[in-house]
Amino acid sequence: MVRSKSKRKQVIPSSGNVFADLGFADAEERQTKLRLAYSINQIIERRGWSQTEAARRMGLSQPGVNQAKISALRNYRLEGFSVERLMRFLTGLDQDVQILIRQKDRSHKTGQVVVIAA
């Protein structure tokens, strides 16, 4: 059997945002939503709450609809959630949400939105 020359695969470093790496136009928003949802899910898990209890604590009051919303959130299906709504959920879970505005880092072409959970 004759082996052909193997082609070298090029490794491209990540930008730090998988959505940008995949070419999504709304990559920053998707990354922000993901990090907020991750924080929400960690709190719910750490406190051992059911979906019903989590919905109640986050101020959701429609029983059937809310279970579906919490399920979507738990499974990171975030299309139906705005960044603002996810931040309201966090405050409903007794979390402070701070927004810090500062001069962009020189290493970036444009300003960035970054969510950091403490």
Short mmCIF file of C-alpha atoms in Angstrom, two decimals:
data_model
loop_
_atom_site.label_atom_id
_atom_site.label_comp_id
_atom_site.label_asym_id
_atom_site.label_seq_id
_atom_site.Cartn_x
_atom_site.Cartn_y
_atom_site.Cartn_z
CA MET A 1 0.00 0.00 0.00
CA VAL A 2 1.35 3.40 -0.93
CA ARG A 3 0.87 6.15 1.61
CA SER A 4 0.29 9.63 0.37
CA LYS A 5 2.02 12.50 2.05
CA SER A 6 -0.01 13.57 5.01
CA LYS A 7 -1.18 17.14 4.98
CA ARG A 8 -0.34 19.20 8.00
CA LYS A 9 -3.37 20.49 9.80
CA GLN A 10 -3.22 24.09 10.75
CA VAL A 11 -4.06 24.94 14.35
CA ILE A 12 -5.68 28.32 14.76
CA PRO A 13 -5.63 29.84 18.24
CA SER A 14 -8.99 30.75 19.75
CA SER A 15 -10.04 34.34 20.14
CA GLY A 16 -11.46 33.46 23.54
CA ASN A 17 -15.01 33.53 22.17
CA VAL A 18 -16.09 30.31 20.50
CA PHE A 19 -19.02 32.09 18.83
CA ALA A 20 -16.66 34.59 17.17
CA ASP A 21 -14.41 31.73 16.13
CA LEU A 22 -17.42 30.08 14.46
CA GLY A 23 -18.33 33.32 12.66
CA PHE A 24 -21.52 34.35 14.45
CA ALA A 25 -22.34 38.02 13.86
CA ASP A 26 -23.73 38.35 17.41
CA ALA A 27 -20.83 36.51 19.05
CA GLU A 28 -20.39 38.93 21.97
CA GLU A 29 -24.07 38.78 22.89
CA ARG A 30 -24.08 34.99 22.71
CA GLN A 31 -20.96 34.76 24.89
CA THR A 32 -22.43 37.20 27.42
CA LYS A 33 -25.69 35.25 27.62
CA LEU A 34 -23.80 31.99 28.02
CA ARG A 35 -21.71 33.28 30.92
CA LEU A 36 -24.75 34.78 32.66
CA ALA A 37 -26.73 31.55 32.20
CA TYR A 38 -23.79 29.53 33.49
CA SER A 39 -23.74 31.62 36.66
CA ILE A 40 -27.51 31.19 37.11
CA ASN A 41 -27.28 27.44 36.62
CA GLN A 42 -24.39 27.16 39.09
CA ILE A 43 -26.42 28.99 41.75
CA ILE A 44 -29.51 26.82 41.18
CA GLU A 45 -27.41 23.65 41.33
CA ARG A 46 -25.45 24.75 44.39
CA ARG A 47 -28.67 25.53 46.25
CA GLY A 48 -30.32 22.28 45.15
CA TRP A 49 -33.50 23.95 43.88
CA SER A 50 -36.14 22.33 41.69
CA GLN A 51 -37.15 24.10 38.47
CA THR A 52 -40.31 25.29 40.22
CA GLU A 53 -38.36 26.78 43.13
CA ALA A 54 -35.81 28.38 40.80
CA ALA A 55 -38.62 29.94 38.74
CA ARG A 56 -40.26 31.32 41.87
CA ARG A 57 -36.99 32.81 43.13
CA MET A 58 -36.33 34.45 39.76
CA GLY A 59 -39.75 36.08 39.72
CA LEU A 60 -41.37 33.86 37.10
CA SER A 61 -45.03 33.31 37.95
CA GLN A 62 -46.69 31.26 35.17
CA PRO A 63 -46.40 27.58 36.23
CA GLY A 64 -46.34 25.72 32.86
CA VAL A 65 -44.49 28.39 30.91
CA ASN A 66 -41.88 28.94 33.61
CA GLN A 67 -40.86 25.30 33.81
CA ALA A 68 -40.19 25.44 30.06
CA LYS A 69 -38.19 28.66 30.48
CA ILE A 70 -36.10 27.19 33.30
CA SER A 71 -35.56 24.02 31.28
CA ALA A 72 -34.37 26.10 28.30
CA LEU A 73 -32.05 28.05 30.60
CA ARG A 74 -30.68 24.88 32.22
CA ASN A 75 -29.95 23.47 28.74
CA TYR A 76 -28.41 26.72 27.46
CA ARG A 77 -31.10 27.31 24.84
CA LEU A 78 -30.86 31.07 25.25
CA GLU A 79 -32.58 32.46 22.15
CA GLY A 80 -35.62 33.59 24.17
CA PHE A 81 -33.61 35.47 26.81
CA SER A 82 -32.13 38.96 26.67
CA VAL A 83 -28.95 39.89 28.52
CA GLU A 84 -31.05 42.26 30.65
CA ARG A 85 -33.48 39.50 31.61
CA LEU A 86 -30.66 37.16 32.60
CA MET A 87 -29.20 39.92 34.79
CA ARG A 88 -32.62 40.39 36.43
CA PHE A 89 -32.69 36.64 37.15
CA LEU A 90 -29.32 36.96 38.89
CA THR A 91 -30.55 39.82 41.08
CA GLY A 92 -33.61 37.68 41.89
CA LEU A 93 -31.15 35.04 43.09
CA ASP A 94 -29.63 37.59 45.52
CA GLN A 95 -26.63 38.34 43.31
CA ASP A 96 -25.21 41.78 42.60
CA VAL A 97 -24.52 42.50 38.92
CA GLN A 98 -21.95 45.20 38.26
CA ILE A 99 -21.23 46.82 34.92
CA LEU A 100 -17.75 48.32 34.59
CA ILE A 101 -16.91 50.61 31.69
CA ARG A 102 -13.25 51.28 30.97
CA GLN A 103 -10.86 52.12 28.15
CA LYS A 104 -10.35 49.13 25.85
CA ASP A 105 -7.18 47.10 26.07
CA ARG A 106 -4.55 48.00 23.45
CA SER A 107 -4.36 44.39 22.31
CA HIS A 108 -7.96 44.48 21.01
CA LYS A 109 -9.10 46.21 17.83
CA THR A 110 -12.46 47.12 19.32
CA GLY A 111 -14.02 47.28 22.76
CA GLN A 112 -15.37 44.02 24.23
CA VAL A 113 -18.13 42.89 26.53
CA VAL A 114 -16.82 40.47 29.17
CA VAL A 115 -18.75 38.75 31.96
CA ILE A 116 -16.74 37.67 34.98
CA ALA A 117 -18.40 35.73 37.78
CA ALA A 118 -16.80 36.30 41.15
#
